[in-house]
Coordinates of C-alpha atoms and ligand atoms in Angstrom, one line a residue:
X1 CA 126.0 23.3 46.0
X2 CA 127.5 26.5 45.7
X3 CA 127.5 28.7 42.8
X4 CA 130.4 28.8 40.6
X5 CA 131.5 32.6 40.5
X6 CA 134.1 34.2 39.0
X7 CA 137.2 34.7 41.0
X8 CA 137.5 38.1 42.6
X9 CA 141.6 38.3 42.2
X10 CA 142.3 37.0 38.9
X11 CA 146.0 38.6 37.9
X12 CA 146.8 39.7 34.5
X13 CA 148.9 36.5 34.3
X14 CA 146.2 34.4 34.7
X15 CA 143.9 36.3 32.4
X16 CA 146.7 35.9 29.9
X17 CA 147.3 39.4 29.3
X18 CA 143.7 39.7 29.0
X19 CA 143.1 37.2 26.4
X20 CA 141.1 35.6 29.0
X21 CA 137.7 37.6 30.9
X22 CA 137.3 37.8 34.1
X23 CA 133.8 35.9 33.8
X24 CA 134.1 32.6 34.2
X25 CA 133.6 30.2 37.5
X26 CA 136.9 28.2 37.7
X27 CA 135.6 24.9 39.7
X28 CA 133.5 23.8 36.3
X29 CA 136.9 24.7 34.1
X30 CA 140.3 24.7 36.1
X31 CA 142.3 24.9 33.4
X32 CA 141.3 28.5 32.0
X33 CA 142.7 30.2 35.0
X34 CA 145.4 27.9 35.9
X35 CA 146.9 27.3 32.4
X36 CA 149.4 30.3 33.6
X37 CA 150.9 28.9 36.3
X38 CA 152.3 25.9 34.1
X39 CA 153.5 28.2 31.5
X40 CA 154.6 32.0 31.8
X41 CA 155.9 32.1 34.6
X42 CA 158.0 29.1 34.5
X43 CA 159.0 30.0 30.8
X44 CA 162.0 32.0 29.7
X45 CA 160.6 35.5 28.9
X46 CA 161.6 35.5 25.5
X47 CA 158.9 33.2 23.9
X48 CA 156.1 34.5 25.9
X49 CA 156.6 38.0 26.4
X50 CA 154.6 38.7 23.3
X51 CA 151.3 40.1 24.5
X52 CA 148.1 40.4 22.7
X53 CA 147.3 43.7 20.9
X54 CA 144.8 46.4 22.6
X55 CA 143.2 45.6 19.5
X56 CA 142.8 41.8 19.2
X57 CA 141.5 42.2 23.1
X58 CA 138.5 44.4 21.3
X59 CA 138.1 41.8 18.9
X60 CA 137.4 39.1 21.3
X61 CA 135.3 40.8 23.4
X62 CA 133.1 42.2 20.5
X63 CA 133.1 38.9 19.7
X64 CA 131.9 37.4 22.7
X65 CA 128.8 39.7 22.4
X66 CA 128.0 38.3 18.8
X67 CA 128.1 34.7 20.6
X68 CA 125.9 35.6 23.3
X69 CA 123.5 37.6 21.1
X70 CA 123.3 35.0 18.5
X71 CA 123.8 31.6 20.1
X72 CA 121.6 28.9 20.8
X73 CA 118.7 29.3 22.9
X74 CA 118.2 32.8 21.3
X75 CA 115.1 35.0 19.4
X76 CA 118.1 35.3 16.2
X77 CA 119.3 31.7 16.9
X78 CA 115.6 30.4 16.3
X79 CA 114.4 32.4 13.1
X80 CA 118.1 31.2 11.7
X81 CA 116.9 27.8 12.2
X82 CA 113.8 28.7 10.7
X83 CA 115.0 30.0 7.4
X84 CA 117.1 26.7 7.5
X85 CA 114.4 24.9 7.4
X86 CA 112.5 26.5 5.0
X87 CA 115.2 25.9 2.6
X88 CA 114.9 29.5 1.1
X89 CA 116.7 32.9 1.1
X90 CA 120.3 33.0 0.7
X91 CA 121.7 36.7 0.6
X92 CA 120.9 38.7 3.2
X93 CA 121.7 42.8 3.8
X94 CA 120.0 43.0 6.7
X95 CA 122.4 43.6 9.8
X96 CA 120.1 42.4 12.5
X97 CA 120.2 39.0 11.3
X98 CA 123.1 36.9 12.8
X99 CA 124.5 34.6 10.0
X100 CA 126.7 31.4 11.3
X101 CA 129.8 28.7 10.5
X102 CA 129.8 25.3 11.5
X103 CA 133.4 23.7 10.9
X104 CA 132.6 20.3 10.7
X105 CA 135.4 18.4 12.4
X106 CA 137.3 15.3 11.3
X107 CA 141.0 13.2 11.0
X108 CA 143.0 13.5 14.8
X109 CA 142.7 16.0 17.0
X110 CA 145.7 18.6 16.4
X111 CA 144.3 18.7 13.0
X112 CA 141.0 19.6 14.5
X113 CA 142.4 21.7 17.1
X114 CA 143.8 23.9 13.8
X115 CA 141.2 23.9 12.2
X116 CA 138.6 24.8 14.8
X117 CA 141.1 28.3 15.2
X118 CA 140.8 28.9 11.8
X119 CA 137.0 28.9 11.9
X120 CA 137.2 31.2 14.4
X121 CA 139.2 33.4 13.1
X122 CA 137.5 33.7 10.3
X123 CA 134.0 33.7 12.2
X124 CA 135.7 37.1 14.2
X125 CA 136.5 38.8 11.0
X126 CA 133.5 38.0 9.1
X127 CA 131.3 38.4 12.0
X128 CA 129.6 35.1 12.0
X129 CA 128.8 33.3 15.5
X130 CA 130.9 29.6 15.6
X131 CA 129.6 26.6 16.3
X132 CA 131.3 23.4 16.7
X133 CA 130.2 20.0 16.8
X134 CA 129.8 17.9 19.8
X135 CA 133.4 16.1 19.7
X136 CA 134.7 19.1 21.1
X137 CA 132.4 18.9 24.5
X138 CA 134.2 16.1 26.6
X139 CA 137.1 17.6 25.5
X140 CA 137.4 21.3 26.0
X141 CA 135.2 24.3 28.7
X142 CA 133.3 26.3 27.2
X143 CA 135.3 29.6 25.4
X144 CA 132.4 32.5 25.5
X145 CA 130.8 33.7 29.0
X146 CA 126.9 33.0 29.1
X147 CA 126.9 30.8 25.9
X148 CA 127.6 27.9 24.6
X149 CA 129.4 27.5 21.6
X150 CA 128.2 23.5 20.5
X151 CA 125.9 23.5 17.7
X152 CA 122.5 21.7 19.0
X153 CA 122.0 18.1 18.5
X154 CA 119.5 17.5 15.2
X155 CA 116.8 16.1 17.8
X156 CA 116.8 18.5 20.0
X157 CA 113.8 19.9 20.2
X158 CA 113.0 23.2 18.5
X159 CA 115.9 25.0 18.0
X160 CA 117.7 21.7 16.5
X161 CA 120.5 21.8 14.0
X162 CA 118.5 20.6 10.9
X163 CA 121.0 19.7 8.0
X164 CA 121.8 16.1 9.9
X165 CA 125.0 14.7 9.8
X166 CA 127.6 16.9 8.3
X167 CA 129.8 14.1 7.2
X168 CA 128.1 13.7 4.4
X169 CA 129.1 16.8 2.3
X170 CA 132.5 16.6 0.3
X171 CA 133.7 17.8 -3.1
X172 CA 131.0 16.9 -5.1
X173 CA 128.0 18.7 -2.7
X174 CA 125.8 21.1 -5.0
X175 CA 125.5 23.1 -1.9
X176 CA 129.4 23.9 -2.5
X177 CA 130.6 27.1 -3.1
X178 CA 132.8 25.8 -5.8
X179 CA 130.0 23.5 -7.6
X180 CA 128.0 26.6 -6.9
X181 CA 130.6 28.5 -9.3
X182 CA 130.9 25.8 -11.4
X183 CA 127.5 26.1 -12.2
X184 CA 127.4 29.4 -12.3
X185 CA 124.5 29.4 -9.9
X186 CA 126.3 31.8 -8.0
X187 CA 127.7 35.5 -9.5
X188 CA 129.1 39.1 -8.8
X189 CA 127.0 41.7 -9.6
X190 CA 128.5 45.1 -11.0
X191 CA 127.6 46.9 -7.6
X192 CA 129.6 44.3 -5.7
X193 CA 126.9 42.3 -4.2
X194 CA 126.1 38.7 -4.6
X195 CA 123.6 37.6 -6.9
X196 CA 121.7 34.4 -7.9
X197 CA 121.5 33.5 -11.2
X198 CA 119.0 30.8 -10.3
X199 CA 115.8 31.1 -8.4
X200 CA 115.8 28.0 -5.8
X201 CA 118.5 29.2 -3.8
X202 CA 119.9 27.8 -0.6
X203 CA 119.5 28.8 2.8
X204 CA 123.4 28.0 3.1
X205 CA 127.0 27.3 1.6
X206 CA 129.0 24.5 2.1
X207 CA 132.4 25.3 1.8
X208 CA 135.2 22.6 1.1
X209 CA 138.3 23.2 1.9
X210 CA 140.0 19.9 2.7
X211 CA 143.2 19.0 0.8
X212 CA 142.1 17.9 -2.2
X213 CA 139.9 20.6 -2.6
X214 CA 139.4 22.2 -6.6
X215 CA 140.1 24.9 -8.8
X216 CA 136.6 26.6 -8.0
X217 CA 136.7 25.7 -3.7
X218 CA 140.2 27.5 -4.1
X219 CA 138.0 30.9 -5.4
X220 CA 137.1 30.8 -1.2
X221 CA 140.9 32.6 -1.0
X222 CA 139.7 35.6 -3.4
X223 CA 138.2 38.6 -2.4
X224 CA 135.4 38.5 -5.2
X225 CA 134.1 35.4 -3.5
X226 CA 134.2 36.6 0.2
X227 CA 131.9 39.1 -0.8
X228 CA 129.5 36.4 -2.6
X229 CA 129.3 34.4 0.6
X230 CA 129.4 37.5 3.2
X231 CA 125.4 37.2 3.1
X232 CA 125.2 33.7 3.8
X233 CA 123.0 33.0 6.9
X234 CA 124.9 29.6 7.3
X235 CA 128.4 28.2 6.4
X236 CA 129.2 25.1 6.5
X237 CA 133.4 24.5 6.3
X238 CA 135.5 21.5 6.1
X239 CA 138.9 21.0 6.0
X240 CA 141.5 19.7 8.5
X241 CA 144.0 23.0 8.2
X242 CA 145.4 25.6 9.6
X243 CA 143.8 28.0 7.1
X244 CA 145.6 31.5 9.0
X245 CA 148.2 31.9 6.5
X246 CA 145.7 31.7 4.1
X247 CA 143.1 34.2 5.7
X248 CA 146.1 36.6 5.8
X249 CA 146.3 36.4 2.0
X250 CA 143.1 38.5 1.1
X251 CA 143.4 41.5 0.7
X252 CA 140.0 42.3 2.0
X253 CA 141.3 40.9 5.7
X254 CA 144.8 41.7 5.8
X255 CA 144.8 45.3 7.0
X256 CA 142.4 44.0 9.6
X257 CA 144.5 41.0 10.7
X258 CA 147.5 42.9 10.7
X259 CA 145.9 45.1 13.2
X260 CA 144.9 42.3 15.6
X261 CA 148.3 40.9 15.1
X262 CA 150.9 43.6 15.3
X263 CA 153.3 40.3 16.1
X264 CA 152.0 38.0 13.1
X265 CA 153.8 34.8 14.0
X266 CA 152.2 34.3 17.2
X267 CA 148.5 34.4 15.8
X268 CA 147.8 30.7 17.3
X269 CA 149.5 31.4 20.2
X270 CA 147.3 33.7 21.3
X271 CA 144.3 32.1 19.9
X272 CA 144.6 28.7 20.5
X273 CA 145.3 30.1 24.3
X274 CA 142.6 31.7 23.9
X275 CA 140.0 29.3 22.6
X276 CA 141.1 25.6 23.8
X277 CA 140.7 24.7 28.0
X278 CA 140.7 21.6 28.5
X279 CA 138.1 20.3 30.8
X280 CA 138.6 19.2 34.2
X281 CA 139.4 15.3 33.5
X282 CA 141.7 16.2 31.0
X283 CA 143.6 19.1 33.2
X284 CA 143.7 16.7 36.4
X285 CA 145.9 14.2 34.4
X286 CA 148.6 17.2 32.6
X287 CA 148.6 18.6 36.4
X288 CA 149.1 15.2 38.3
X289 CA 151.6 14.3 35.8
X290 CA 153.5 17.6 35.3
X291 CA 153.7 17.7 39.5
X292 CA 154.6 14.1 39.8
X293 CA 157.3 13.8 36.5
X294 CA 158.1 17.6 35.3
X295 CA 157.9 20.4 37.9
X296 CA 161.4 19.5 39.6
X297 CA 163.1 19.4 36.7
X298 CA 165.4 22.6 36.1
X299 CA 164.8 22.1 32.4
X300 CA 162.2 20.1 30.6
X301 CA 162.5 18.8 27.2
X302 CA 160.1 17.3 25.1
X303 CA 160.1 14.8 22.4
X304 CA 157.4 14.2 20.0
X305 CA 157.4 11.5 17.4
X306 CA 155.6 10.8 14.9
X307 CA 155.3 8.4 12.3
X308 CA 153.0 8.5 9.4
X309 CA 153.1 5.2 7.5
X310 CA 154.4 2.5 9.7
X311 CA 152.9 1.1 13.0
X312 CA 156.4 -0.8 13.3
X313 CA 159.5 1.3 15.0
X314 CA 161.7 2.4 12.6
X315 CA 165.5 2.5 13.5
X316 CA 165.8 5.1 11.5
X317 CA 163.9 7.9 13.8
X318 CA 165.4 6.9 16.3
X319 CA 168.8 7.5 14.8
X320 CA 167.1 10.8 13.9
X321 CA 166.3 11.9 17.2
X322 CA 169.4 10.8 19.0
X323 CA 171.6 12.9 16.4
X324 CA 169.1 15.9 16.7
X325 CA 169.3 15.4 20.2
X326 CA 173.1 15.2 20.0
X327 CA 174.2 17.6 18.0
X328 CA 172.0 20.5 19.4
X329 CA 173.3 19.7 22.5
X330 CA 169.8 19.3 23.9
X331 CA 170.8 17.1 26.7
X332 CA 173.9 15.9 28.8
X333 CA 174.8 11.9 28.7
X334 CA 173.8 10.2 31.4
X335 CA 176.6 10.5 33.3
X336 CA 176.7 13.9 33.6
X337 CA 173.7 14.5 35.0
X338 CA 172.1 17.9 34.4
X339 CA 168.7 18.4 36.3
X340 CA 166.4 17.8 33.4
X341 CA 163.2 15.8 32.6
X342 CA 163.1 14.4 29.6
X343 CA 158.9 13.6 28.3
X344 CA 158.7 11.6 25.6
X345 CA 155.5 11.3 23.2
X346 CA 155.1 9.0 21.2
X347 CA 152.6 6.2 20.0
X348 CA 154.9 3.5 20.2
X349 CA 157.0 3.0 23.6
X350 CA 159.8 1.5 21.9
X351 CA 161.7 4.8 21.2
X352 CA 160.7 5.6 24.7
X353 CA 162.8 2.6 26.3
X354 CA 165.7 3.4 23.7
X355 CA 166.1 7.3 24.7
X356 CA 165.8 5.9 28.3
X357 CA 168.3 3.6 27.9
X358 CA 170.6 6.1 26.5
X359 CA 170.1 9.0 29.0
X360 CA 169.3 7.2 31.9
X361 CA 165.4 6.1 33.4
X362 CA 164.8 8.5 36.1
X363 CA 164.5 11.0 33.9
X364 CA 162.6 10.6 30.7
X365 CA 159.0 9.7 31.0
X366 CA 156.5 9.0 28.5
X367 CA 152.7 9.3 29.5
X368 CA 151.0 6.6 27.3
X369 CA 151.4 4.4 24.6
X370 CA 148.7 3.7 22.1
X371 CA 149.9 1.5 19.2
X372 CA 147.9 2.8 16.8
X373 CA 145.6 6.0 15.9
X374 CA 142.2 5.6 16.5
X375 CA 139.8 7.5 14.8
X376 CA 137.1 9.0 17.4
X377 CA 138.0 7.3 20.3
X378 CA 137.4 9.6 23.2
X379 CA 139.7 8.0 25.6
X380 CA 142.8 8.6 23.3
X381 CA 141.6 12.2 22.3
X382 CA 141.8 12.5 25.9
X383 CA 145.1 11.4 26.5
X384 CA 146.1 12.9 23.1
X385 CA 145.1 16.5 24.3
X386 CA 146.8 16.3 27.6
X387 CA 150.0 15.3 26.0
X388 CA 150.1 18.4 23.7
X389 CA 149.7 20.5 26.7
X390 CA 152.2 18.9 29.2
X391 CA 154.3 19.3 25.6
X392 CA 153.7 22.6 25.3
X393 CA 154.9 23.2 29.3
X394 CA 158.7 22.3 28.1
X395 CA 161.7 24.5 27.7
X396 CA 163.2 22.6 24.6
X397 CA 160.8 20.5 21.9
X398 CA 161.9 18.6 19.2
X399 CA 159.1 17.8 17.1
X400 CA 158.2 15.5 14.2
X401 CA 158.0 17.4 10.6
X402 CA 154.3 17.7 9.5
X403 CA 152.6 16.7 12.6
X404 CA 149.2 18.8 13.5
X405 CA 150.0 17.3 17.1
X406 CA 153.4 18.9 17.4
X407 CA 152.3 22.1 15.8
X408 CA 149.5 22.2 18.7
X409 CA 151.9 22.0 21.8
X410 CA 154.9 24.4 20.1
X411 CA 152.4 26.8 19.3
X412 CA 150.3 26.7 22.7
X413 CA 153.7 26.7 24.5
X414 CA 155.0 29.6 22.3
X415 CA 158.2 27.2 22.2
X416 CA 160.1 27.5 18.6
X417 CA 160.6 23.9 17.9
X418 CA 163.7 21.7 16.7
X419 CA 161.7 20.1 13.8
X420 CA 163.1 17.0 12.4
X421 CA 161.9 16.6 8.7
X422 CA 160.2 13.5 7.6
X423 CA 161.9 12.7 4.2
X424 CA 159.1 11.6 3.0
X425 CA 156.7 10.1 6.0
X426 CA 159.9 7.8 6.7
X427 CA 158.1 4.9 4.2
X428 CA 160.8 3.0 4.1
X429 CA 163.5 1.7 6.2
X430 CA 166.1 2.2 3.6
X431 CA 167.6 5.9 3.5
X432 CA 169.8 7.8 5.8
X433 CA 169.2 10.3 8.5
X434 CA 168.4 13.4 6.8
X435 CA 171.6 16.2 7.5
X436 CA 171.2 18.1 9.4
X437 CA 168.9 15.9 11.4
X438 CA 166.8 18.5 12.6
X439 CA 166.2 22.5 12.4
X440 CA 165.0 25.2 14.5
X441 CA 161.2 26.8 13.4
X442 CA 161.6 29.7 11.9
X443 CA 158.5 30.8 14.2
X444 CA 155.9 29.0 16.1
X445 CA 153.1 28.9 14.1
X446 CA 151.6 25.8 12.7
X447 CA 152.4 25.0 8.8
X448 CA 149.4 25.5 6.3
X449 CA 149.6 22.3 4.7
X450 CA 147.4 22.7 1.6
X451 CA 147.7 26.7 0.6
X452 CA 145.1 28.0 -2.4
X453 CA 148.4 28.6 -5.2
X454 CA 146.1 30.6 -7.5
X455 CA 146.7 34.1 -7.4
X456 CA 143.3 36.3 -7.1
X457 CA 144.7 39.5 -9.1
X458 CA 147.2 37.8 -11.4
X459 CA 144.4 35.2 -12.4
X460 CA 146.8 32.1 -12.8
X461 CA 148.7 30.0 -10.4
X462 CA 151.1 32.1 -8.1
X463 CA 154.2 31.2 -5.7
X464 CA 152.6 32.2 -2.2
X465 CA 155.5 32.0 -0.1
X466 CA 156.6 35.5 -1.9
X467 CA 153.9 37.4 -1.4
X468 CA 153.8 39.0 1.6
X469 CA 156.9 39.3 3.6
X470 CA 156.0 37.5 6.3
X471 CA 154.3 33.9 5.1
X472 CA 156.9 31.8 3.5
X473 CA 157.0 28.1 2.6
X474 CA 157.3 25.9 5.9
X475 CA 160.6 24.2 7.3
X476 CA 158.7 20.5 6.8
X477 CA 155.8 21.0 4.4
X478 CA 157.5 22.8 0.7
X479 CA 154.4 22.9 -0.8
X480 CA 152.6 24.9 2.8
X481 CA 152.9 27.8 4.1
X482 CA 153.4 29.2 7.1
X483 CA 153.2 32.9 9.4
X484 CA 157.4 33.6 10.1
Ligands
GDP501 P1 148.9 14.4 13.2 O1 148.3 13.3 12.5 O2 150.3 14.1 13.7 O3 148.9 15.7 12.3 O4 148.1 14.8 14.5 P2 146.6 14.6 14.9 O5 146.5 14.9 16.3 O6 145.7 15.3 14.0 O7 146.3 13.0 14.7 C1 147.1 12.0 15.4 C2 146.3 11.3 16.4 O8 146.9 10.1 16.7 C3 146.2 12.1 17.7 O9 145.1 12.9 17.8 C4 146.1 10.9 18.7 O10 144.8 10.4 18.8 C5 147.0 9.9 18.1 N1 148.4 10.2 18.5 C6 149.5 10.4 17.7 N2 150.6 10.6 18.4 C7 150.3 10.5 19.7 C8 151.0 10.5 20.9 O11 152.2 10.8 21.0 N3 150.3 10.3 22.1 C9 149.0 10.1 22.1 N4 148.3 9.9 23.2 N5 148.3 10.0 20.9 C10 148.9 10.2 19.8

């Protein structure tokens, strides 16, 4: 067969404003160099005009470099694995060491989606070379040229991963950077470096950062700390979150991410277009079902909804929608026919046949219906992922409060969202339509559900939607914060 070579007349467009290089084949990944064609050009300038900084473009492809220089199959990669194994040697000054993060992955896929950027980000401005677990294979092409970015397999010969399954560390893992300052096995020196109070010290750091993280996993937010793990040959990090708003709160980054991201509130946007492709499965069914449903329509609108608690249809959501719908003025009556598509997502279909019924069945499509969430099913993560991006191809969204999946497709579509607030997770069937029934995002970055409040500096707990100017509390999420 043919090699797979890079095209010779990629245009800026397709390279994303140069997000993208130039290095790829695009038979083994059509989506990287197609993803355009579904999306700029189609768009209204004003959401996507925003291009990536000269500056973020030097990031990336610095970055790319660390990848290839330190990833699998390499002289670094291999005495990394080493020192793993040997269990010894945590704090490292020496530069031609690479050191490494490993986000380990779990709940639905938007939330992993988030949380895999936020890795990366924080793997760019710390320097360390990402590697995900193997979910993200079937799923997604590969992000860096002449790498791979999957963290080998525990049995794979050699160069294998050897800390085993990564599901097993949580909150109450020694190996935790909080236990770790709990125990005070882990301090500050006076010249700024990190010490070790303790002699046995390990080859890594587990950081936990899931929800119901601690007091001491919070210290991960403070400067002091991001010096103490700098050194770390390996990180491990879990949490489920879309941790940029966060990152943005230390000091130590900010000047740094406010360099890469002259335009703060598309950070994911660029990202998130950056990072995800989906592979060639997954980008047959958005494109077959974008040309056969979508690419007519003078105006597409999606719908995403979402409900937390019940498997059962609520009447209630529905009410919501419609009104949102409504009173926006999102879409004509049936009657009046104005040339829009209407895509409707959704794990139930009943909503589906009600919105049908109420603008008329030509128009408004929904892709699949599921019943229920699955947890690691590969099929629905499929059909999952190609949802969010024939989502994020729309004009107009309206989007379920506190979804991860929603986030994904307004942020990868740059499309500022008409959220509809879920008063709280729609539990019960009693209660009214919240009023108004829906708002427009302030910006189209993903909410930070589960924000460190303790302030570094102050030393006690601090409101950290005032700090900076631009991270306030989200439109659906009080408690989160998001990039606006
Ligand atoms: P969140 O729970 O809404 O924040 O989003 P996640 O993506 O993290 O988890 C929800 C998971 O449920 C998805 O990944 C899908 O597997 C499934 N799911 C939820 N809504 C839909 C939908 O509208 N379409 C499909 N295909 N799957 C969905």
């Amino acid at each position: 067969s043919v090699e797979d070579v890079p095209p010779s007349n990629l245009t800026t467009d397709q390279l994303l404003d140069g997000l993208l290089t130039a290095e790829f084949g695009s038979r083994s990944c059509r989506s990287r160099y197609e993803f355009a064609s579904y999306h700029d050009k189609k768009k209204k300038k004003k959401h996507t005009s925003h291009k990536p900084s000269p500056y973020l473009l030097a990031k990336l492809r610095s970055h790319e470099a660390l990848q290839k220089q330190c990833g699998p199959g390499t002289a670094p990669y291999r005495a990394a694995i080493r020192q793993l194994k040997s269990g010894n040697g945590i704090v490292t000054s020496d530069s031609e060491n690479c050191r490494y993060l490993v986000p380990i992955s779990y709940r639905g896929l938007g939330n992993r989606m988030l949380s895999t950027v936020s890795a990366f980000l924080y793997a760019v401005l710390t320097e360390r070379t990402l590697l995900v677990q193997h979910d993200m294979a079937a799923l997604f092409c590969e992000p860096f040229p002449r790498t791979t970015w999957l963290l080998p397999s525990s049995g794979w010969l050699g160069g294998g991963f050897p800390l085993g399954h990564l599901k097993k560390y949580g909150k109450d893992s020694k190996e935790s950077l909080g236990n770790m300052l709990k125990a005070n096995v882990l301090s500050v020196g006076d010249n700024g470096n990190a010490s070790w109070s303790d002699s046995d010290r390990p080859p890594y750091v587990y950081l936990h950062l899931d929800g119901g993280y601690g007091f001491y996993d919070k210290l991960f937010y403070c400067d002091e700390q991001q010096r103490l793990i700098r050194g770390a040959p390996w990180l491990l990090m879990r949490t489920d979150s879309y941790l940029v708003p966060g990152l943005f709160l230390i000091p130590s980054f900010r000047d740094e991410l406010e360099r890469m991201f002259p335009e703060k509130d598309v950070a994911f946007h660029h990202l998130g277009r950056y990072l995800f492709h989906p592979a060639n499965d997954v980008w047959r069914a958005v494109t077959r079902y974008y040309d056969a449903h979508l690419a007519g329509a003078g105006q597409r609108v999606g719908i995403q909804i979402r409900v937390f608690t019940q498997n059962k249809p609520l009447q209630k959501v529905l009410d919501q929608v419609l009104s949102c719908v409504r009173r926006e003025k999102l879409l004509l009556p049936s009657i009046q026919t104005n040339n829009a598509s209407v895509l409707v997502t959704s794990l139930s279909s009943w909503y589906y046949e009600r919105i049908k019924a109420e603008y008329g069945g030509s128009r408004v499509h929904q892709p699949s219906h599921e019943g229920w969430q699955k947890m690691r099913d590969a099929s629905q993560d499929r059909k999952a992922l190609s949802e969010m991006y024939l989502l994020s191809t729309c004009d107009v969204l309206v989007t379920t409060g506190f979804s991860t999946f929603g986030y994904v497709a307004q942020g990868l579509g740059g499309i500022l969202p008409w959220i509809m607030p879920a008063t709280p997770f729609w539990s019960t069937e009693t209660g009214v339509v919240p009023d108004p029934p829906c708002m427009r995002a302030m910006s189209v970055e993903p909410c930070f559900h589960s924000p460190s409040n303790y302030g570094c500096a102050a030393r006690k707990d601090v409101d950290v939607g005032t700090l900076v100017p631009y991270i306030r509390h989200c439109e659906d999420a009080s408690w989160g914060i998001k990039i606006a």
